[in-house]
């Protein structure tokens, strides 16, 4: 839920320029704010899970299939029925998986992505995405340090 709040805060805050940004902490994150949608791709090495979250003020309709169409020199379309939309807050659509090669390739090598859910199509510019995607791919996973367990020692 904190992730959704973060995305919504970023969506409502005016940004000086449209850019793709990467950060390795607290987990590997690729973020982009476009005119109508915020896109966040994460990788958590602790569980090996990738996620893409697309947030838009107008929310997402119910539909059984979600697709991302990548338009450009290495165009492709990927689809899933395993997307989720928060029931209480329909502004964020999330897809999670253990492999995201097609998503990363689509973002890296194309000009535009189009999120498709039912009759709704939301375009996302991929201008400037390639350097941030390459940083994301090379994200160091050794920055995660396991916290010591907090236990109670009982002395008899």
Coordinates of N, CA, C and O in Angstrom, one line a residue:
X1 N 0.8 -1.2 0.0 CA 0.0 0.0 0.0 C 0.9 1.3 0.0 O 0.5 2.3 -0.6
X2 N 2.0 1.2 0.7 CA 2.9 2.4 0.7 C 3.4 2.7 -0.7 O 3.6 3.8 -1.1
X3 N 3.6 1.6 -1.5 CA 4.1 1.8 -2.9 C 3.0 2.6 -3.7 O 3.4 3.5 -4.4
X4 N 1.8 2.2 -3.5 CA 0.7 2.9 -4.2 C 0.6 4.4 -3.8 O 0.5 5.3 -4.6
X5 N 0.8 4.6 -2.5 CA 0.8 6.0 -2.0 C 1.9 6.8 -2.6 O 1.8 8.0 -3.0
X6 N 3.1 6.2 -2.7 CA 4.3 6.8 -3.3 C 4.0 7.1 -4.7 O 4.3 8.3 -5.2
X7 N 3.5 6.2 -5.5 CA 3.2 6.4 -6.9 C 2.2 7.6 -7.1 O 2.4 8.5 -7.9
X8 N 1.2 7.5 -6.3 CA 0.2 8.6 -6.4 C 0.7 9.9 -6.0 O 0.4 10.9 -6.7
X9 N 1.6 10.0 -5.0 CA 2.2 11.3 -4.6 C 3.0 11.8 -5.8 O 3.0 13.0 -6.1
X10 N 3.8 10.9 -6.4 CA 4.6 11.3 -7.6 C 3.7 11.7 -8.8 O 4.0 12.7 -9.5
X11 N 2.6 11.1 -8.9 CA 1.7 11.4 -10.0 C 1.1 12.8 -9.9 O 0.8 13.5 -10.8
X12 N 0.8 13.2 -8.6 CA 0.1 14.4 -8.3 C 1.1 15.6 -8.2 O 0.7 16.8 -8.2
X13 N 2.4 15.3 -8.1 CA 3.4 16.3 -8.0 C 3.9 16.7 -9.4 O 4.3 15.9 -10.1
X14 N 3.9 18.0 -9.7 CA 4.4 18.4 -11.0 C 5.9 18.1 -11.1 O 6.6 18.4 -10.2
X15 N 6.3 17.5 -12.2 CA 7.7 17.2 -12.4 C 8.3 18.2 -13.5 O 7.6 18.5 -14.5
X16 N 9.5 18.6 -13.3 CA 10.1 19.5 -14.2 C 10.4 18.9 -15.6 O 10.3 19.6 -16.6
X17 N 10.6 17.7 -15.7 CA 10.9 17.0 -17.0 C 10.5 15.6 -17.0 O 10.4 15.0 -15.9
X18 N 10.1 15.1 -18.1 CA 9.7 13.7 -18.3 C 11.0 12.9 -18.4 O 11.7 13.1 -19.4
X19 N 11.3 12.0 -17.5 CA 12.5 11.2 -17.6 C 12.2 9.8 -17.0 O 11.3 9.6 -16.3
X20 N 13.1 8.9 -17.4 CA 13.1 7.6 -16.8 C 14.2 7.6 -15.7 O 15.4 8.0 -16.0
X21 N 13.9 7.2 -14.5 CA 14.9 7.2 -13.4 C 15.1 5.8 -12.9 O 14.1 5.0 -12.8
X22 N 16.3 5.5 -12.4 CA 16.6 4.3 -11.7 C 17.2 4.5 -10.4 O 17.9 5.5 -10.2
X23 N 16.9 3.7 -9.4 CA 17.5 3.7 -8.1 C 17.7 2.2 -7.6 O 16.8 1.4 -7.8
X24 N 18.8 1.9 -7.0 CA 19.0 0.5 -6.6 C 18.5 0.3 -5.1 O 18.5 -0.9 -4.7
X25 N 18.1 1.3 -4.4 CA 17.7 1.1 -3.0 C 16.3 1.7 -2.8 O 16.0 2.8 -3.4
X26 N 15.4 1.2 -2.0 CA 15.7 0.0 -1.2 C 15.6 -1.3 -2.0 O 16.1 -2.3 -1.6
X27 N 14.9 -1.3 -3.1 CA 15.0 -2.4 -4.1 C 15.2 -1.7 -5.5 O 15.0 -0.5 -5.7
X28 N 15.6 -2.5 -6.4 CA 15.9 -2.0 -7.7 C 14.6 -1.5 -8.3 O 13.6 -2.2 -8.5
X29 N 14.6 -0.2 -8.7 CA 13.4 0.5 -9.2 C 13.7 1.3 -10.4 O 14.6 2.1 -10.4
X30 N 12.8 1.2 -11.4 CA 12.8 2.0 -12.6 C 11.5 2.7 -12.6 O 10.4 2.1 -12.4
X31 N 11.6 4.1 -12.7 CA 10.4 4.9 -12.6 C 10.3 5.9 -13.7 O 11.3 6.5 -14.1
X32 N 9.0 6.1 -14.2 CA 8.8 7.1 -15.2 C 7.4 7.7 -15.0 O 6.4 7.0 -14.8
X33 N 7.3 9.0 -15.0 CA 6.1 9.7 -14.9 C 5.8 10.3 -16.3 O 6.5 11.1 -16.8
X34 N 4.7 9.8 -17.0 CA 4.3 10.3 -18.3 C 3.1 11.2 -18.1 O 2.6 11.3 -16.9
X35 N 2.6 11.7 -19.1 CA 1.4 12.7 -19.0 C 0.2 12.0 -18.3 O -0.4 12.7 -17.4
X36 N -0.1 10.8 -18.6 CA -1.3 10.2 -18.1 C -1.1 9.0 -17.2 O -2.1 8.4 -16.7
X37 N 0.2 8.6 -17.0 CA 0.4 7.4 -16.2 C 1.8 7.4 -15.6 O 2.7 8.0 -16.2
X38 N 1.9 6.8 -14.4 CA 3.2 6.6 -13.8 C 3.5 5.1 -13.9 O 2.7 4.3 -13.7
X39 N 4.8 4.8 -14.3 CA 5.2 3.4 -14.5 C 6.3 3.2 -13.6 O 7.3 3.9 -13.5
X40 N 6.2 2.1 -12.8 CA 7.3 1.7 -11.9 C 7.5 0.2 -12.1 O 6.6 -0.6 -12.0
X41 N 8.8 -0.1 -12.4 CA 9.2 -1.5 -12.5 C 10.2 -1.8 -11.3 O 11.1 -1.0 -11.1
X42 N 10.0 -2.9 -10.6 CA 10.8 -3.2 -9.5 C 11.3 -4.6 -9.6 O 10.7 -5.5 -10.2
X43 N 12.5 -4.8 -8.9 CA 13.0 -6.2 -8.8 C 13.5 -6.3 -7.3 O 14.2 -5.5 -6.8
X44 N 12.9 -7.3 -6.7 CA 13.3 -7.6 -5.3 C 14.1 -8.9 -5.3 O 13.5 -10.0 -5.4
X45 N 15.4 -8.8 -5.1 CA 16.3 -10.0 -5.1 C 16.0 -10.9 -3.9 O 16.3 -12.1 -4.0
X46 N 15.4 -10.4 -2.9 CA 15.1 -11.3 -1.7 C 14.1 -12.4 -2.1 O 14.2 -13.5 -1.6
X47 N 13.1 -12.1 -3.0 CA 12.2 -13.1 -3.4 C 12.3 -13.4 -4.9 O 11.5 -14.2 -5.4
X48 N 13.2 -12.7 -5.6 CA 13.4 -13.0 -7.1 C 12.2 -12.5 -7.9 O 12.0 -13.0 -9.0
X49 N 11.4 -11.6 -7.4 CA 10.2 -11.2 -8.1 C 10.3 -9.8 -8.7 O 10.8 -8.8 -8.1
X50 N 9.9 -9.7 -10.0 CA 9.7 -8.5 -10.7 C 8.3 -8.0 -10.6 O 7.4 -8.8 -10.5
X51 N 8.1 -6.7 -10.7 CA 6.7 -6.2 -10.7 C 6.7 -5.0 -11.6 O 7.7 -4.2 -11.6
X52 N 5.6 -4.8 -12.3 CA 5.4 -3.5 -13.0 C 4.1 -3.0 -12.5 O 3.1 -3.7 -12.3
X53 N 4.1 -1.7 -12.1 CA 2.9 -1.0 -11.6 C 2.6 0.2 -12.5 O 3.5 1.0 -12.7
X54 N 1.4 0.3 -13.0 CA 1.0 1.4 -13.8 C -0.1 2.1 -13.1 O -1.2 1.5 -12.7
X55 N 0.1 3.4 -12.7 CA -0.9 4.1 -12.0 C -1.4 5.3 -12.8 O -0.6 6.0 -13.4
X56 N -2.7 5.5 -12.8 CA -3.3 6.6 -13.5 C -4.5 7.1 -12.7 O -5.2 6.3 -12.0
X57 N -4.6 8.4 -12.7 CA -5.7 9.1 -11.9 C -7.1 8.5 -12.3 O -7.9 8.4 -11.4
X58 N -7.3 8.2 -13.5 CA -8.7 7.8 -14.0 C -9.0 6.3 -13.6 O -10.1 5.9 -13.9
X59 N -8.0 5.6 -13.0 CA -8.3 4.2 -12.7 C -8.2 3.3 -13.9 O -8.0 3.7 -15.0
X60 N -8.4 2.0 -13.6 CA -8.3 1.0 -14.6 C -9.7 0.2 -14.6 O -10.2 -0.1 -13.6
X61 N -10.2 -0.1 -15.8 CA -11.5 -0.9 -15.9 C -11.2 -2.4 -15.6 O -10.1 -2.8 -15.7
X62 N -12.3 -3.1 -15.4 CA -12.2 -4.5 -15.2 C -12.0 -5.1 -16.6 O -12.7 -4.7 -17.5
X63 N -11.1 -6.0 -16.8 CA -10.9 -6.8 -18.0 C -10.1 -8.0 -17.7 O -9.2 -8.0 -16.8
X64 N -10.3 -9.1 -18.4 CA -9.6 -10.3 -18.1 C -8.2 -10.4 -18.6 O -7.4 -11.2 -18.1
X65 N -7.8 -9.6 -19.6 CA -6.5 -9.6 -20.2 C -5.9 -8.2 -20.2 O -6.5 -7.3 -20.6
X66 N -4.6 -8.2 -19.7 CA -3.8 -6.9 -19.8 C -2.7 -7.2 -20.8 O -2.1 -8.2 -20.7
X67 N -2.5 -6.2 -21.6 CA -1.4 -6.3 -22.6 C -0.5 -5.0 -22.6 O -1.0 -3.9 -22.3
X68 N 0.8 -5.2 -22.9 CA 1.7 -4.1 -23.2 C 2.2 -4.3 -24.6 O 2.7 -5.4 -25.0
X69 N 1.9 -3.3 -25.4 CA 2.3 -3.3 -26.8 C 3.5 -2.4 -26.9 O 3.4 -1.2 -26.6
X70 N 4.7 -2.9 -27.4 CA 5.9 -2.1 -27.6 C 6.0 -1.8 -29.0 O 6.1 -2.7 -29.9
X71 N 6.1 -0.5 -29.4 CA 6.1 -0.1 -30.7 C 7.5 0.5 -31.0 O 8.0 1.4 -30.3
X72 N 8.1 0.0 -32.1 CA 9.5 0.5 -32.5 C 10.2 -0.6 -33.2 O 9.7 -1.5 -33.7
X73 N 11.6 -0.4 -33.2 CA 12.4 -1.3 -34.0 C 12.3 -2.8 -33.5 O 12.5 -3.7 -34.3
X74 N 12.0 -3.0 -32.3 CA 11.9 -4.4 -31.8 C 10.6 -4.6 -31.1 O 10.4 -5.1 -30.0
X75 N 9.5 -4.2 -31.9 CA 8.2 -4.2 -31.4 C 7.7 -5.6 -31.0 O 8.1 -6.6 -31.6
X76 N 6.9 -5.7 -29.9 CA 6.3 -6.9 -29.5 C 5.1 -6.6 -28.6 O 5.0 -5.5 -28.1
X77 N 4.2 -7.6 -28.5 CA 3.1 -7.4 -27.6 C 3.1 -8.6 -26.6 O 3.3 -9.7 -27.0
X78 N 3.0 -8.3 -25.3 CA 2.9 -9.3 -24.3 C 1.6 -9.1 -23.5 O 1.1 -8.0 -23.4
X79 N 1.0 -10.3 -23.1 CA -0.3 -10.3 -22.4 C -0.3 -11.2 -21.2 O 0.5 -12.1 -21.2
X80 N -1.2 -10.9 -20.3 CA -1.3 -11.7 -19.1 C -2.7 -11.6 -18.6 O -3.4 -10.6 -18.8
X81 N -3.1 -12.7 -17.9 CA -4.4 -12.7 -17.2 C -4.1 -12.6 -15.7 O -5.1 -12.6 -14.9
X82 N -2.9 -12.5 -15.3 CA -2.5 -12.4 -13.9 C -2.2 -11.0 -13.4 O -1.4 -10.9 -12.5
X83 N -2.9 -10.0 -13.9 CA -2.7 -8.7 -13.4 C -3.7 -8.5 -12.3 O -4.7 -9.2 -12.1
X84 N -3.4 -7.5 -11.4 CA -4.3 -7.2 -10.3 C -4.5 -5.7 -10.3 O -3.7 -4.9 -10.7
X85 N -5.7 -5.3 -9.8 CA -6.1 -4.0 -9.6 C -6.7 -3.9 -8.2 O -7.5 -4.7 -7.8
X86 N -6.2 -3.0 -7.4 CA -6.7 -2.8 -6.0 C -8.2 -2.6 -6.1 O -8.7 -1.7 -6.8
X87 N -8.9 -3.3 -5.2 CA -10.3 -3.2 -5.2 C -10.7 -1.8 -4.6 O -11.6 -1.1 -5.1
X88 N -10.0 -1.4 -3.5 CA -10.3 -0.1 -2.9 C -9.9 1.1 -3.7 O -10.4 2.2 -3.5
X89 N -8.8 0.9 -4.5 CA -8.2 2.0 -5.2 C -7.8 1.5 -6.6 O -6.7 0.9 -6.7
X90 N -8.7 1.7 -7.6 CA -8.5 1.2 -8.9 C -7.4 1.9 -9.7 O -7.3 1.7 -10.9
X91 N -6.7 2.9 -9.1 CA -5.7 3.7 -9.9 C -4.5 2.9 -10.3 O -3.7 3.3 -11.1
X92 N -4.2 1.8 -9.6 CA -2.9 1.1 -9.9 C -3.2 -0.3 -10.3 O -3.9 -1.1 -9.7
X93 N -2.6 -0.7 -11.5 CA -2.6 -2.0 -12.0 C -1.2 -2.6 -11.8 O -0.2 -1.9 -12.1
X94 N -1.1 -3.9 -11.3 CA 0.2 -4.5 -11.0 C 0.2 -5.9 -11.7 O -0.7 -6.6 -11.7
X95 N 1.4 -6.2 -12.3 CA 1.7 -7.5 -12.8 C 3.0 -7.9 -12.1 O 4.0 -7.2 -12.1
X96 N 3.0 -9.1 -11.6 CA 4.2 -9.7 -10.9 C 4.6 -11.0 -11.6 O 3.8 -11.7 -12.0
X97 N 6.0 -11.2 -11.7 CA 6.5 -12.4 -12.3 C 7.9 -12.6 -11.9 O 8.5 -11.7 -11.4
X98 N 8.4 -13.8 -12.2 CA 9.8 -14.1 -11.9 C 10.8 -13.8 -13.0 O 12.0 -13.7 -12.9
X99 N 10.2 -13.6 -14.2 CA 11.0 -13.2 -15.4 C 10.4 -12.0 -16.1 O 9.2 -11.9 -16.2
X100 N 11.2 -11.0 -16.4 CA 10.7 -9.8 -17.0 C 11.6 -9.4 -18.3 O 11.6 -8.3 -18.7
X101 N 12.2 -10.4 -18.9 CA 13.1 -10.1 -20.0 C 12.3 -9.4 -21.1 O 12.8 -8.4 -21.7
X102 N 11.1 -9.9 -21.5 CA 10.4 -9.2 -22.6 C 10.0 -7.8 -22.2 O 10.0 -6.9 -23.1
X103 N 9.6 -7.6 -21.0 CA 9.2 -6.2 -20.5 C 10.5 -5.3 -20.6 O 10.4 -4.2 -21.2
X104 N 11.6 -5.7 -20.1 CA 12.8 -4.9 -20.1 C 13.3 -4.7 -21.6 O 13.7 -3.6 -21.9
X105 N 13.2 -5.7 -22.4 CA 13.6 -5.5 -23.8 C 12.6 -4.5 -24.5 O 13.1 -3.7 -25.3
X106 N 11.4 -4.7 -24.2 CA 10.4 -3.8 -24.8 C 10.6 -2.3 -24.4 O 10.6 -1.4 -25.2
X107 N 10.9 -2.1 -23.1 CA 11.2 -0.7 -22.7 C 12.5 -0.2 -23.2 O 12.7 1.0 -23.5
X108 N 13.5 -1.1 -23.3 CA 14.9 -0.7 -23.7 C 15.0 -0.4 -25.2 O 15.7 0.6 -25.6
X109 N 14.3 -1.2 -26.1 CA 14.6 -1.1 -27.5 C 13.5 -0.5 -28.4 O 13.6 -0.6 -29.6
X110 N 12.5 0.1 -27.8 CA 11.4 0.6 -28.6 C 11.2 2.1 -28.3 O 11.8 2.7 -27.4
X111 N 10.2 2.7 -29.0 CA 9.9 4.1 -29.0 C 8.8 4.4 -28.0 O 8.7 5.5 -27.4
X112 N 7.8 3.5 -28.0 CA 6.6 3.7 -27.2 C 6.1 2.4 -26.7 O 6.2 1.4 -27.4
X113 N 5.5 2.5 -25.5 CA 4.7 1.3 -25.0 C 3.3 1.8 -24.9 O 3.0 2.9 -24.6
X114 N 2.4 0.8 -25.1 CA 0.9 1.1 -24.9 C 0.4 0.0 -24.0 O 0.4 -1.2 -24.3
X115 N -0.1 0.5 -22.9 CA -0.8 -0.4 -21.9 C -2.3 -0.5 -22.4 O -2.9 0.5 -22.6
X116 N -2.7 -1.8 -22.5 CA -4.0 -2.0 -23.0 C -4.8 -2.9 -22.0 O -4.4 -4.0 -21.6
X117 N -6.0 -2.4 -21.6 CA -6.8 -3.1 -20.7 C -8.3 -2.9 -21.2 O -8.8 -1.8 -21.2
X118 N -8.9 -3.9 -21.8 CA -10.2 -3.8 -22.4 C -10.1 -2.8 -23.5 O -9.2 -3.0 -24.4
X119 N -11.0 -1.8 -23.6 CA -10.9 -0.8 -24.7 C -10.0 0.3 -24.4 O -9.8 1.2 -25.2
X120 N -9.4 0.4 -23.2 CA -8.6 1.5 -22.8 C -7.1 1.2 -23.3 O -6.6 0.2 -23.0
X121 N -6.6 2.2 -23.9 CA -5.2 2.2 -24.4 C -4.5 3.4 -23.8 O -4.9 4.5 -24.1
X122 N -3.4 3.2 -23.1 CA -2.6 4.3 -22.5 C -1.2 4.3 -23.0 O -0.4 3.4 -22.7
X123 N -0.8 5.3 -23.8 CA 0.5 5.3 -24.4 C 1.5 5.8 -23.4 O 1.2 6.7 -22.5
X124 N 2.8 5.3 -23.5 CA 3.9 5.7 -22.6 C 5.1 5.9 -23.5 O 5.5 5.0 -24.2
X125 N 5.7 7.1 -23.4 CA 6.9 7.4 -24.2 C 8.1 6.7 -23.6 O 8.2 6.6 -22.4
X126 N 8.9 6.1 -24.5 CA 10.1 5.4 -24.0 C 11.3 6.2 -24.4 O 12.4 5.7 -24.3
X127 N 11.1 7.5 -24.7 CA 12.2 8.3 -25.0 C 13.1 8.4 -23.8 O 12.7 8.8 -22.7
X128 N 14.4 8.1 -23.9 CA 15.3 8.2 -22.8 C 15.3 7.0 -21.8 O 16.0 7.0 -20.8
X129 N 14.5 6.0 -22.1 CA 14.4 4.8 -21.2 C 15.6 3.9 -21.2 O 15.9 3.3 -20.2
X130 N 16.2 3.8 -22.3 CA 17.3 2.8 -22.5 C 18.4 2.9 -21.4 O 18.8 1.8 -20.8
X131 N 19.0 4.0 -21.1 CA 20.0 4.1 -20.1 C 19.6 3.6 -18.7 O 20.3 2.9 -18.0
X132 N 18.3 4.0 -18.4 CA 17.8 3.6 -17.1 C 17.5 2.1 -17.0 O 17.7 1.5 -16.0
X133 N 17.0 1.6 -18.1 CA 16.8 0.1 -18.2 C 18.1 -0.6 -18.0 O 18.1 -1.6 -17.3
X134 N 19.1 -0.2 -18.7 CA 20.4 -0.8 -18.6 C 20.9 -0.8 -17.1 O 21.5 -1.7 -16.6
X135 N 20.8 0.4 -16.4 CA 21.1 0.4 -15.0 C 20.3 -0.5 -14.2 O 20.8 -1.2 -13.3
X136 N 19.0 -0.6 -14.5 CA 18.1 -1.6 -13.8 C 18.6 -3.0 -14.0 O 18.7 -3.8 -13.1
X137 N 19.0 -3.3 -15.2 CA 19.4 -4.7 -15.5 C 20.7 -5.0 -14.7 O 20.9 -6.2 -14.3
X138 N 21.6 -4.0 -14.5 CA 22.8 -4.2 -13.8 C 22.7 -3.9 -12.3 O 23.7 -3.8 -11.6
X139 N 21.5 -3.9 -11.8 CA 21.2 -3.5 -10.4 C 22.0 -4.4 -9.5 O 21.9 -5.6 -9.5
X140 N 22.8 -3.8 -8.6 CA 23.5 -4.7 -7.6 C 22.5 -5.2 -6.6 O 21.6 -4.5 -6.1
X141 N 22.7 -6.5 -6.3 CA 21.8 -7.1 -5.3 C 22.5 -7.4 -4.0 O 21.9 -7.9 -3.1
X142 N 23.7 -6.9 -3.9 CA 24.5 -7.1 -2.7 C 24.3 -6.0 -1.7 O 24.9 -6.0 -0.6
X143 N 23.5 -5.0 -2.0 CA 23.3 -3.9 -1.1 C 22.3 -4.2 0.0 O 22.1 -3.5 0.9
X144 N 21.6 -5.4 -0.2 CA 20.7 -5.8 0.8 C 21.4 -6.5 2.0 O 22.1 -7.5 1.7
X145 N 21.2 -6.1 3.1 CA 21.8 -6.7 4.3 C 20.7 -7.2 5.2 O 19.7 -6.5 5.5
X146 N 20.8 -8.4 5.6 CA 19.8 -9.0 6.4 C 19.9 -8.4 7.8 O 21.0 -8.3 8.4
X147 N 18.8 -7.9 8.3 CA 18.8 -7.3 9.7 C 19.0 -8.5 10.7 O 18.4 -9.5 10.5
X148 N 19.7 -8.2 11.8 CA 19.8 -9.2 12.8 C 18.4 -9.5 13.5 O 17.6 -8.6 13.5
X149 N 18.2 -10.7 13.8 CA 16.9 -11.1 14.5 C 16.9 -10.5 15.9 O 17.9 -10.6 16.6
X150 N 15.8 -9.9 16.2 CA 15.6 -9.4 17.5 C 14.9 -10.4 18.4 O 13.8 -10.7 18.2
X151 N 15.7 -11.0 19.3 CA 15.2 -12.0 20.1 C 15.3 -11.7 21.6 O 16.1 -10.7 21.9
X152 N 14.7 -12.4 22.4 CA 14.8 -12.1 23.8 C 15.6 -13.3 24.4 O 15.1 -14.5 24.3
X153 N 16.7 -13.0 25.0 CA 17.4 -14.0 25.7 C 16.9 -14.2 27.1 O 16.9 -13.2 27.9
X154 N 16.5 -15.4 27.5 CA 16.0 -15.6 28.8 C 17.1 -16.3 29.6 O 17.6 -17.3 29.2
X155 N 17.5 -15.7 30.7 CA 18.5 -16.3 31.5 C 17.8 -17.0 32.7 O 17.0 -16.4 33.3
X156 N 18.2 -18.2 33.0 CA 17.6 -18.8 34.2 C 18.5 -18.8 35.4 O 19.7 -18.5 35.4

